Coordinates of C-alpha atoms in Angstrom, one line a residue:
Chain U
X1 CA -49.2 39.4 36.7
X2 CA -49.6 42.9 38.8
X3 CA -46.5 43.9 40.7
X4 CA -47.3 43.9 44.3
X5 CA -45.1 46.4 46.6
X6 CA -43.4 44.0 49.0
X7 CA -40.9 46.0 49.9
X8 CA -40.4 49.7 51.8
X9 CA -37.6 51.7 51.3
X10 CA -36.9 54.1 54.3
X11 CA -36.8 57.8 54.0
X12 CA -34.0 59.6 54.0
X13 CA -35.0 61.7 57.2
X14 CA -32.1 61.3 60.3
X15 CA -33.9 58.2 62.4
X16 CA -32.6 60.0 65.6
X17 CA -34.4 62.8 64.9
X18 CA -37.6 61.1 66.0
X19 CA -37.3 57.4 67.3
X20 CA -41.1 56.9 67.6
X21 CA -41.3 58.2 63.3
X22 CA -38.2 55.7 63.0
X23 CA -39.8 52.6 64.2
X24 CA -42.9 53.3 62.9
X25 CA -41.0 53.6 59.6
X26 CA -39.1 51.0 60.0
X27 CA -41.3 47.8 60.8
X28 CA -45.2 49.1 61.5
X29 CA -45.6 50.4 57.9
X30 CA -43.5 47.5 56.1
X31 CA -45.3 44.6 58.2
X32 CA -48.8 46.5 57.2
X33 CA -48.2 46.5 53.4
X34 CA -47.0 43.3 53.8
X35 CA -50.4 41.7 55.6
X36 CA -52.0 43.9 53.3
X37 CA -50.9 42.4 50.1
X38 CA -51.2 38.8 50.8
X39 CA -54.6 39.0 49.7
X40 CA -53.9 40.2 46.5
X41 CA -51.0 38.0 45.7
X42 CA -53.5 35.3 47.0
X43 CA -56.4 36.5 44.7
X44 CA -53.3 36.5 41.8
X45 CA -52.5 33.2 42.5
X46 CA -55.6 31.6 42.6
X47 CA -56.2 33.3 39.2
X48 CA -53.2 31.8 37.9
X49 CA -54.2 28.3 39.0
X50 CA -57.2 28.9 36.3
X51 CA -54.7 30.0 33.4
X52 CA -53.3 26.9 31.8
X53 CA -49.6 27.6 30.8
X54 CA -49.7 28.8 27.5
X55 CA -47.5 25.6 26.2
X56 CA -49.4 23.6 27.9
X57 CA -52.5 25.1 25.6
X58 CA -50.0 25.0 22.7
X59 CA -49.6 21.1 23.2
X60 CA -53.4 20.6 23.9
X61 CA -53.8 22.2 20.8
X62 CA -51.4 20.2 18.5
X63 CA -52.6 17.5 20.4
X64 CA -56.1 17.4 18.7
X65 CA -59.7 16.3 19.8
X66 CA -61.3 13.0 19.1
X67 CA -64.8 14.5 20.2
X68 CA -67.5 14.0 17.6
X69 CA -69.0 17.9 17.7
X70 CA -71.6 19.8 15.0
X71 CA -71.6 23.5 15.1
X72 CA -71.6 26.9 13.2
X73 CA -69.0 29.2 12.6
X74 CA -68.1 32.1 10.7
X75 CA -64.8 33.0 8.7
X76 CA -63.6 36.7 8.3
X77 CA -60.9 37.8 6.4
X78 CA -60.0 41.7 6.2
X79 CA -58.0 42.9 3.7
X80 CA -57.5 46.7 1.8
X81 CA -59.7 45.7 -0.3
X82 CA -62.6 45.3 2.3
X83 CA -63.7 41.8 4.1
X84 CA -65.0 39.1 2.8
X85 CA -67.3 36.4 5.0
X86 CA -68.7 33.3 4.6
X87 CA -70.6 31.1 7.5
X88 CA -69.9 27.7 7.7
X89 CA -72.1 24.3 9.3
X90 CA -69.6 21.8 10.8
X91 CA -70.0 18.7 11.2
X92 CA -67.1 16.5 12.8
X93 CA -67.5 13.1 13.5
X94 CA -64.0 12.2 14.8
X95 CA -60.8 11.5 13.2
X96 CA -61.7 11.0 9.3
X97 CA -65.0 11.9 9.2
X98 CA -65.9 15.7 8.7
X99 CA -68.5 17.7 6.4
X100 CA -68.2 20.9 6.1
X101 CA -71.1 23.0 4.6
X102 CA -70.2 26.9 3.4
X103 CA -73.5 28.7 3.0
X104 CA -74.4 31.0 0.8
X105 CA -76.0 34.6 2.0
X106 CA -78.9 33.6 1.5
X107 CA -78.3 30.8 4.5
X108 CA -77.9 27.7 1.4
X109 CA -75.6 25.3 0.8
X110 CA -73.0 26.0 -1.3
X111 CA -70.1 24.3 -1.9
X112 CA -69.6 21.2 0.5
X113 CA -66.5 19.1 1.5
X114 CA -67.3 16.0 2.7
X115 CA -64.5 12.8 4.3
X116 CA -64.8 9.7 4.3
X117 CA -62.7 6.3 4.9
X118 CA -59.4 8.3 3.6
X119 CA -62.3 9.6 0.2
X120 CA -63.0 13.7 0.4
X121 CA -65.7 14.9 -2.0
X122 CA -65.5 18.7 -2.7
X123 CA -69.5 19.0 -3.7
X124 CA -69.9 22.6 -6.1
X125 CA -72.5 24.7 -6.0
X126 CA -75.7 22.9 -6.7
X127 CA -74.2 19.3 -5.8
X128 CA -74.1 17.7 -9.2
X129 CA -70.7 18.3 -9.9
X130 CA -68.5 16.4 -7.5
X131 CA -64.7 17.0 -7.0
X132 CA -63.1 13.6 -5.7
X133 CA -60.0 13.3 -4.0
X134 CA -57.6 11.9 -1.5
X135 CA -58.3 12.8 1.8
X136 CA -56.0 14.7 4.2
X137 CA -53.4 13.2 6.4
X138 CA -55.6 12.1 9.1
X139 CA -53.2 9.1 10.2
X140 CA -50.3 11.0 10.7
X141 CA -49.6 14.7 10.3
X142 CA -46.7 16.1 8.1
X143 CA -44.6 16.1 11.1
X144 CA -44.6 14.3 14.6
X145 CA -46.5 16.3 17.0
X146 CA -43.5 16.8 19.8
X147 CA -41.6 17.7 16.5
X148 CA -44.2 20.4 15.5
X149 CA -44.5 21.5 18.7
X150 CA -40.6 22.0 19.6
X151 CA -40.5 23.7 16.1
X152 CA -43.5 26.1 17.2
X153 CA -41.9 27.4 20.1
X154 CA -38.6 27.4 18.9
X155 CA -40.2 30.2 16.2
X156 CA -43.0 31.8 18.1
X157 CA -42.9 33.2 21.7
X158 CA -46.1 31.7 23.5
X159 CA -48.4 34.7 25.3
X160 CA -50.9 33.7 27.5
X161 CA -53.9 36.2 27.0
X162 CA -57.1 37.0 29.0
X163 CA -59.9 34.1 29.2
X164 CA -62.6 34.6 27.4
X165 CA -65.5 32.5 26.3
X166 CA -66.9 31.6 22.6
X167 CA -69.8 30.3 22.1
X168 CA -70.7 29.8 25.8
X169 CA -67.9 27.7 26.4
X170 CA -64.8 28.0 28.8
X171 CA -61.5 28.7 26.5
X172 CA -58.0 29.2 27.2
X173 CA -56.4 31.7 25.3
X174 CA -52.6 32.0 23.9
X175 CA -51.2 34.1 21.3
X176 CA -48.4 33.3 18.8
X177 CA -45.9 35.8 18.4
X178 CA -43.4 35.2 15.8
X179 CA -39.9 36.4 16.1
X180 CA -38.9 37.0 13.0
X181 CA -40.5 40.1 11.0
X182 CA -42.6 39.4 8.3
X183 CA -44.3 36.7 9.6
X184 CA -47.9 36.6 11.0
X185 CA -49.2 36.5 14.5
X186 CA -51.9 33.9 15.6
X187 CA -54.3 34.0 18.9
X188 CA -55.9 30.5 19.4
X189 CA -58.9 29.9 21.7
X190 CA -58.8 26.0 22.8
X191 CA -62.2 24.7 24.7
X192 CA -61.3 23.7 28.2
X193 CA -63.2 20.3 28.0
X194 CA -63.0 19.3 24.3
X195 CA -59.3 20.6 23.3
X196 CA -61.2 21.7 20.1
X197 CA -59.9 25.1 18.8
X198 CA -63.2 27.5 19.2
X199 CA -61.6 30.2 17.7
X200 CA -59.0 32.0 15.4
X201 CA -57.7 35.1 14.6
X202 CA -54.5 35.9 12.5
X203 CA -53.1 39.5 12.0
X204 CA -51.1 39.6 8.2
X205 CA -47.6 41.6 8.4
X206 CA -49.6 44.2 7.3
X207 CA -51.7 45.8 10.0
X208 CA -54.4 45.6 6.9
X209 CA -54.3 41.7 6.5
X210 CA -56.3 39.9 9.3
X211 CA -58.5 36.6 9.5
X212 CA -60.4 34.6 12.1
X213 CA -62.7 31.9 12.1
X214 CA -65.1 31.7 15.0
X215 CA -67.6 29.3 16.0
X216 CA -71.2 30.7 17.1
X217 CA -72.6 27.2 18.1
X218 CA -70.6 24.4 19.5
X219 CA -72.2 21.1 20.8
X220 CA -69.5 18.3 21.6
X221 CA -70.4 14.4 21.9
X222 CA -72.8 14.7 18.3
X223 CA -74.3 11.7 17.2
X224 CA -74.2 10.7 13.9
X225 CA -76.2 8.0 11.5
X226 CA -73.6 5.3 9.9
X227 CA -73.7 7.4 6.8
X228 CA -74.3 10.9 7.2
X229 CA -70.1 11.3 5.6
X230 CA -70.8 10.2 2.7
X231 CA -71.8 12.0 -0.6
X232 CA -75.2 10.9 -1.9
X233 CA -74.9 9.9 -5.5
X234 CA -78.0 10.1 -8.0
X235 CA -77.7 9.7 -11.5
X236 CA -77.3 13.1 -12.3
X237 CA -73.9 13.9 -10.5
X238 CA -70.7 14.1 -12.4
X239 CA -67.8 12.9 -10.6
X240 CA -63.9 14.0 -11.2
X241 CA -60.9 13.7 -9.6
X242 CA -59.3 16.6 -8.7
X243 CA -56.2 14.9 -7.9
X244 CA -55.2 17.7 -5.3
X245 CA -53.3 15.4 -3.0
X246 CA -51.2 15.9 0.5
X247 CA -47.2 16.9 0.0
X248 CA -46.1 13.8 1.8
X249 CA -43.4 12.5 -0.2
X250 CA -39.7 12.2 1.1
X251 CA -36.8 14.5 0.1
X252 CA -35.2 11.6 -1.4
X253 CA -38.0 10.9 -3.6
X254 CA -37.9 14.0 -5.0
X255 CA -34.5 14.4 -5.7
X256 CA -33.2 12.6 -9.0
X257 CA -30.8 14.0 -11.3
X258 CA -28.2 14.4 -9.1
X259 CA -30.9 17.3 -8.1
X260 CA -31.1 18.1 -4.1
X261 CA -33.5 20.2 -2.6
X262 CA -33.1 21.7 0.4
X263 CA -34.4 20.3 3.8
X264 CA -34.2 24.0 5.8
X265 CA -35.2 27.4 4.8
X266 CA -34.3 30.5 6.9
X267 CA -36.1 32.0 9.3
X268 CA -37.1 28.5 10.8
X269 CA -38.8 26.4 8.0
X270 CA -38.2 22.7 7.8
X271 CA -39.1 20.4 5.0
X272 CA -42.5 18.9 6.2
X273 CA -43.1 16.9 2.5
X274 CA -43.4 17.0 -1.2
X275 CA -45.1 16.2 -4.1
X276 CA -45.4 15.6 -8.5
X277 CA -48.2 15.6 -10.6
X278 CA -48.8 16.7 -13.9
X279 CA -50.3 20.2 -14.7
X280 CA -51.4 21.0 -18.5
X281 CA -49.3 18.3 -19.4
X282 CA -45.9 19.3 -17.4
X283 CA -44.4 17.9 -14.4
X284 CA -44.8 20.2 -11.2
X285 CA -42.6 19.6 -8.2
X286 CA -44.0 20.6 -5.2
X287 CA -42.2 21.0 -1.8
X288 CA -43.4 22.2 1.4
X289 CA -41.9 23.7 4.6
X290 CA -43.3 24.5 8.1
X291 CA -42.4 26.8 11.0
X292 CA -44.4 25.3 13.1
X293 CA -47.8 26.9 12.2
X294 CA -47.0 29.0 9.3
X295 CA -46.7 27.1 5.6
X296 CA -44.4 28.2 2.5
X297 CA -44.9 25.8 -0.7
X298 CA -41.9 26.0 -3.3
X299 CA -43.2 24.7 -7.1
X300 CA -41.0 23.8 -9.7
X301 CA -42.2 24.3 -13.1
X302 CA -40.5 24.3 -16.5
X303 CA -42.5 27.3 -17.4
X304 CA -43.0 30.6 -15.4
X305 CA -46.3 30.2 -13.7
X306 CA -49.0 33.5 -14.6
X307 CA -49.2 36.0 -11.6
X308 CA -52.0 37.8 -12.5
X309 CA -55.8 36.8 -11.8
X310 CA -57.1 33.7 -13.6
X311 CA -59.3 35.0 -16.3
X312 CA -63.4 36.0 -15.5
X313 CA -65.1 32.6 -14.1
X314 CA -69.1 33.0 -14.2
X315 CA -69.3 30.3 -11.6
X316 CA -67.5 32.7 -9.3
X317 CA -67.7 36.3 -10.5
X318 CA -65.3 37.7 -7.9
X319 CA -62.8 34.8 -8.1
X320 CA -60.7 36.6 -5.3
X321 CA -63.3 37.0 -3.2
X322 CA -63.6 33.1 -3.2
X323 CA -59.7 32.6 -2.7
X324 CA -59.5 35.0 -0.2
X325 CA -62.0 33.1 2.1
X326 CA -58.5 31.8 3.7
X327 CA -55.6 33.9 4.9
X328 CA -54.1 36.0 2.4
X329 CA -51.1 34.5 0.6
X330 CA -48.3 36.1 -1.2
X331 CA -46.2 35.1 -4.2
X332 CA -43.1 35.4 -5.7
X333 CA -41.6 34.1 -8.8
X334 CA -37.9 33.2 -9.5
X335 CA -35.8 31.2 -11.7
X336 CA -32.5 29.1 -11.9
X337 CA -31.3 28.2 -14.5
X338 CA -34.4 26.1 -16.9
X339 CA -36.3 25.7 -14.2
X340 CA -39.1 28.3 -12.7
X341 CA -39.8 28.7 -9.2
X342 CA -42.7 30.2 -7.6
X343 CA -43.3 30.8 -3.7
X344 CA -46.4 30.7 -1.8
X345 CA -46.9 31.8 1.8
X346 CA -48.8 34.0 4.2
X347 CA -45.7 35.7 4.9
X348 CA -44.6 39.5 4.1
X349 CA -43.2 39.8 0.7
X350 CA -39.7 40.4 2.2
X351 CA -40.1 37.1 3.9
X352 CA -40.5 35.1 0.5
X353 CA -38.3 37.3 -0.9
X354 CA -35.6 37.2 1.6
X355 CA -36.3 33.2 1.5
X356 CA -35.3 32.9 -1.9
X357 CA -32.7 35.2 -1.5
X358 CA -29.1 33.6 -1.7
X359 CA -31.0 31.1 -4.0
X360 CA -31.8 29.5 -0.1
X361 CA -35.0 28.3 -1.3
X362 CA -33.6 27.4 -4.8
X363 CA -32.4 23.4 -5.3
X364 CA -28.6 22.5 -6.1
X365 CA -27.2 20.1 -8.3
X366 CA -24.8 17.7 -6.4
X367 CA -21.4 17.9 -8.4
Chain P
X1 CA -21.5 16.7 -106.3
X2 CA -22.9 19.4 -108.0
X3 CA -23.6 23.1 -107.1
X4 CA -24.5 24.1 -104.3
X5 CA -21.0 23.7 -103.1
X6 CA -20.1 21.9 -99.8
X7 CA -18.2 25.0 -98.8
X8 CA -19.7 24.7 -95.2
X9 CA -17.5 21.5 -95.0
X10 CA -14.1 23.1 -96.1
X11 CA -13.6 24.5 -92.4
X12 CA -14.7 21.2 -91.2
X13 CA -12.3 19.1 -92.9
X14 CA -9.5 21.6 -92.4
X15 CA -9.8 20.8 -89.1
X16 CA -10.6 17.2 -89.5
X17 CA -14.0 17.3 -87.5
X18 CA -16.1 15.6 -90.6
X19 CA -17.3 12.0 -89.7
X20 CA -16.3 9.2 -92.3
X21 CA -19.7 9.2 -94.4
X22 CA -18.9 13.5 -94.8
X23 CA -15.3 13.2 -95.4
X24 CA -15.8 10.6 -98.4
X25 CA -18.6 12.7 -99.8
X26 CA -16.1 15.6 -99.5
X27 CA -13.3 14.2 -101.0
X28 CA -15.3 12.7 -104.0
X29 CA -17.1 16.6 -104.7
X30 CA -13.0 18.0 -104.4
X31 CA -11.6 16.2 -107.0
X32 CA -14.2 17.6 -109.4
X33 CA -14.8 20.8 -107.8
X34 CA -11.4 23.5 -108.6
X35 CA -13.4 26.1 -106.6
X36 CA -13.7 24.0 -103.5
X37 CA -10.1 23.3 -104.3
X38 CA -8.9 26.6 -104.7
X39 CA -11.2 27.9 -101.1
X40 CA -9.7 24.3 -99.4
X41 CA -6.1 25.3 -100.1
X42 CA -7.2 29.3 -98.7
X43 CA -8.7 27.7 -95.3
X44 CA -5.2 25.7 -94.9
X45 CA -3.1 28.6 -95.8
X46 CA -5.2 30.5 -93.6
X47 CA -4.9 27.9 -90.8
X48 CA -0.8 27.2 -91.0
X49 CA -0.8 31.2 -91.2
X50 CA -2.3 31.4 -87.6
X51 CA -0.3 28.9 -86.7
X52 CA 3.2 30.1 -87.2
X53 CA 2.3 33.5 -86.0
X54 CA 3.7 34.9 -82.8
X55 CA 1.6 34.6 -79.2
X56 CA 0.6 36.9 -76.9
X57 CA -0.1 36.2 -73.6
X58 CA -3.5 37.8 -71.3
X59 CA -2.6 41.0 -69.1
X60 CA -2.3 39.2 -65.2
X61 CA -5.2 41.1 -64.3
X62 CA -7.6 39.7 -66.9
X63 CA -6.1 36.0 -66.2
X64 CA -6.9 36.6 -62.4
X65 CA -10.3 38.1 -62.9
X66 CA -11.8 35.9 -65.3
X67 CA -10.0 32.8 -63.2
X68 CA -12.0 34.2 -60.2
X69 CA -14.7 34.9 -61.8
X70 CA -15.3 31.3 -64.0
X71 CA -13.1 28.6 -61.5
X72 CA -13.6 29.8 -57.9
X73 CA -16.8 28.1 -56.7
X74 CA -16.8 27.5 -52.9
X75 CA -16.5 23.4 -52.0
X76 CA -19.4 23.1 -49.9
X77 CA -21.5 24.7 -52.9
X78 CA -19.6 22.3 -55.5
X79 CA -20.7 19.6 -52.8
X80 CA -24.2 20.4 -52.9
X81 CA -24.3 21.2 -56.6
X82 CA -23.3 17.6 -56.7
X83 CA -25.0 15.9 -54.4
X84 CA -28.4 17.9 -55.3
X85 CA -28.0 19.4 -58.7
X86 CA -31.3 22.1 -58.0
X87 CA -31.4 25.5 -59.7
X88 CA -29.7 28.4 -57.7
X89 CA -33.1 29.9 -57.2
X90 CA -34.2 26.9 -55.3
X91 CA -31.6 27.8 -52.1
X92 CA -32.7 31.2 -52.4
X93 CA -36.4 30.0 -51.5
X94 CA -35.0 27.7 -49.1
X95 CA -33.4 30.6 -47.7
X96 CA -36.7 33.2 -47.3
X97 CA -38.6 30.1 -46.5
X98 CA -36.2 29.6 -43.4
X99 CA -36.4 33.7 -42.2
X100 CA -40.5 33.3 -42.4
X101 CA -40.2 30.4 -40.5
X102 CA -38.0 31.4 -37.5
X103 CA -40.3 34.8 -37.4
X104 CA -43.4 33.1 -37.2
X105 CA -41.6 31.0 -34.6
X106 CA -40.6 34.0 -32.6
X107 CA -44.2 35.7 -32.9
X108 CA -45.9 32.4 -31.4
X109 CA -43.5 32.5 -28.3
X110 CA -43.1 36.0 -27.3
X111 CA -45.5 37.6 -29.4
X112 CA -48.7 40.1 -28.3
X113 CA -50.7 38.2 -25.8
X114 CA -48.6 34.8 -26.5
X115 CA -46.5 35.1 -23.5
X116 CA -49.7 34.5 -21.1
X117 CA -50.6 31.1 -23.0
X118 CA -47.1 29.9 -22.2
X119 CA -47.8 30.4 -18.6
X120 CA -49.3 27.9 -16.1
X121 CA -51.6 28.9 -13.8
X122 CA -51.1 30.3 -10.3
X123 CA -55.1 28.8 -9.3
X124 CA -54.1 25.0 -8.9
X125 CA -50.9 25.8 -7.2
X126 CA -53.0 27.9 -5.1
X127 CA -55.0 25.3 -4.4
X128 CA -52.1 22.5 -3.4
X129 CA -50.7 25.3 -1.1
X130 CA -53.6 25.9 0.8
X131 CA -54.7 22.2 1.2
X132 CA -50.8 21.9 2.9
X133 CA -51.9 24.8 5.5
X134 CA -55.0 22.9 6.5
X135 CA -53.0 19.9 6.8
X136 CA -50.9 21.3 9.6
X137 CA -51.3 20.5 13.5
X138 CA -52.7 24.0 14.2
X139 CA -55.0 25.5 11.5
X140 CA -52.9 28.3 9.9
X141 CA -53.8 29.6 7.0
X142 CA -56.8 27.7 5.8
X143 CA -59.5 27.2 8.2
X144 CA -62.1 23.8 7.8
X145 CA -60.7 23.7 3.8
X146 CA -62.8 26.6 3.4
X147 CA -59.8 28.7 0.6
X148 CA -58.8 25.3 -1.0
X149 CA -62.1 24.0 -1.6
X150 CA -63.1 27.8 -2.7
X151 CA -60.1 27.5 -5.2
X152 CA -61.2 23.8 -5.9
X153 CA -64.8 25.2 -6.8
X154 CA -63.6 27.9 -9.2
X155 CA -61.3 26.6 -11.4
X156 CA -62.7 23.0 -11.7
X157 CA -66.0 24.0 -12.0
X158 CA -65.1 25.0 -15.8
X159 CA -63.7 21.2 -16.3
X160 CA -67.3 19.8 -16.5
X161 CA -68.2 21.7 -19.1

């Protein structure tokens, strides 16, 4: 908001000096400025009664849209080893039905996620090999939206920013400034009529780490034919399971053994929900935690997990390049006693660090 | 009992060691035989001679060192000896067999390039985390699925084959 002067503060001249100069100082001047500025406090508030309140967005945008859209959008991600982009064709029919198709440079389909009736198809490259699994929690997030959104702006301070427009539609604009270090910062561009999130950008904790997603094409209200969601099948295809599922189990499922894990993590992370399933034959415990906006996962192993790259894949020659199609992430690795622990989040280093610092993010075994 | 002479029986019967059958042959060759009976009367002169004559007993030292060295078997080897009567040699295989064992042990675990195949792999735990950012209320770190299916893609893909 610009300052407006509203107020005059007199010389320091003797007003008996010259009465007419004193007057004129005294109440002509003032009283001008003041008519003066009332247009311009005018013009500021009528601005203002065009910028939504930036929790207002917030909650708009936890809120969700129910609009059936189609439309095309680009992901960025920057990094110091250069950017990496890939162009997307959306296709959202509602809640539980969504198709996503990532292109290829040469404008093909590549890879496709597909949803369902609670089913989500990841289709590879060249659609015969299908990916089956359970679909994301559409019914009910990981934690009530009020929840989420007092936990948001308990951990972020809300910015409105400048409007803008994407895709030649009206947004609203708010940025997401964390408070504590290490954590990245998150602008948000919500369509006025549609609450759908038009655009993204995220700056990493390193001024070289950034990412946005932006849509070039949106069209609200699409119609869709009964089945466009779902994956044709021909003989050819080869389904699996990839039995990547949602973290939605309780703490107290997870915890046997007289083994507790913990529900809070510093810096404003709450447990949000877990998981265990089997991974070359072992049991992995997975546990997630939320700030709000920004996700940490915490994996239990009973062997140390491999840091380095996964070995050469000729389906993707630049298997990084693939991964890093989302936010960066960083990892850590840590142990307690026979178990291994390793740390995922978008996070600085010294955030995960600092998280399992202490053994914070470490479980305990209840005498 | 003619020549040759039982002679070899003298010390034998001396001693009474001769079984019944021997001992009557003996006695029938010695009533005829004055040789026999002249070297019989020497071995039992001989014998009572030794017998009266003074003893001496075995320097400590010798006692100790041959008692050590003859009588001093640990129990847990007299155990085993008894319980499985195998050839010392047999333990001593046991034994290498045991060092090549644990060595081969401690080359699979920690040896060049053995530590990696004892590793799981970061790529599926990749792939849980970023399906939990696209779950949240505001898209975060994953936008439309596009890293977790990405990850999805790349290390599945090798499963069909």
């Amino acid at each position: 908001m610009r300052v407006i002067p509203l107020s005059w503060h007199p010389t320091k001249t003797n007003p008996s000096a010259n009465p007419v100069r004193s007057v004129w100082a005294r109440w002509i001047v003032p009283v001008a400025f003041w008519a003066a500025g009332w247009p311009v406090v005018g013009a500021d508030l009528s601005t203002n009664a065009n910028v939504e309140p930036a929790q207002t967005v917030v909650s708009r945008a936890i809120q969700g849209s129910t609009v059936p859209y189609t439309g095309d959008l680009t992901i960025t991600r920057w990094s110091e080893h250069g950017s990496h982009s890939e162009e997307v064709r959306v296709f959202v029919g509602g809640r539980g039905s969504y198709r996503y198709e990532f292109l290829t440079p040469s404008g093909k389909v590549g890879r496709v996620v597909a949803a369902h009736a609670g089913t989500e198809y990841v289709l590879l490259p060249g659609g015969k090999k299908i990916l089956r699994g359970e679909q994301g929690p559409t019914g009910g997030k990981p934690l009530p939206s009020d929840r989420a959104r007092a936990l948001l702006l308990s951990n972020y301070r809300v910015l409105n920013r400048d409007e803008d427009d994407v895709a030649g539609r009206a947004v609203w604009s708010v940025e997401l400034v964390p408070y504590a270090d290490g954590k990245p910062r998150q602008q948000v561009w919500l369509d006025k009529e549609t609450g759908v999130i038009l655009a993204l950008r995220r700056y990493g904790p390193s001024s070289r780490d950034a990412a946005s997603m932006r849509f070039s094409r949106f069209e609200p209200d699409a119609l869709f034919e009964d089945n466009f969601f779902q994956i044709d099948q021909d003989t050819h295809s080869v389904v699996r399971d990839h039995d990547v599922r949602s973290a939605d189990l309780p703490l107290s499922a997870l915890s046997q053994g007289g083994r507790t894990y913990p529900a809070e993590l510093p810096f404003g992370f709450v447990f949000t929900g877990g998981a265990r399933f089997q991974l070359g034959g072992e049991t992995v415990t997975h546990l997630t935690y939320t700030d709000g906006l920004s996700t940490v996962s915490l994996f239990e192993t009973p062997r140390p997990v491999n840091g380095n790259p996964p070995s050469h894949d000729d389906s993707f020659p630049d298997f990084w390049a693939a991964v890093s199609a989302h936010f960066p992430t960083r990892v850590v690795h840590g142990r307690k006693g026979r178990s291994y622990y390793t740390l995922i989040g978008e996070g600085s280093e010294s955030l995960l660090r600092a998280l399992w610092s202490d053994n914070a993010a470490s479980p305990s075994t209840a005498p | 009992m003619n020549r040759p002479h039982v002679c070899s029986l003298v010390s034998g019967a001396v001693d009474g060691a001769l079984d019944p059958e021997e001992r009557v042959l003996f006695d029938e060759h010695l009533d005829r035989c004055t040789d026999c009976q002249r070297e019989m009367r020497a071995v039992q002169e001989t014998k009572w001679f030794l017998k009266g004559a003074p003893r001496r007993s075995a320097p400590p030292e010798l006692v100790s060192r041959l008692r050590k060295q003859y009588t001093s078997v640990r129990p847990w080897r007299r155990w085993v000896g008894w319980a499985f009567p195998v050839p010392r040699w047999v333990f001593s295989g046991a034994l290498a067999t045991l060092v090549v064992g644990v060595a081969f042990g401690l080359w699979n675990l920690w040896g060049p390039g053995r530590d990696q195949s004892q590793h799981m792999e970061l790529a599926p735990l990749l792939a849980r985390h970023a399906r939990s950012s696209s779950d949240g209320w505001i898209p975060a770190g994953d936008y439309y699925n596009a890293g977790y299916s990405a990850q999805l893609a790349s290390y599945e893909d090798e499963s069909f084959r």
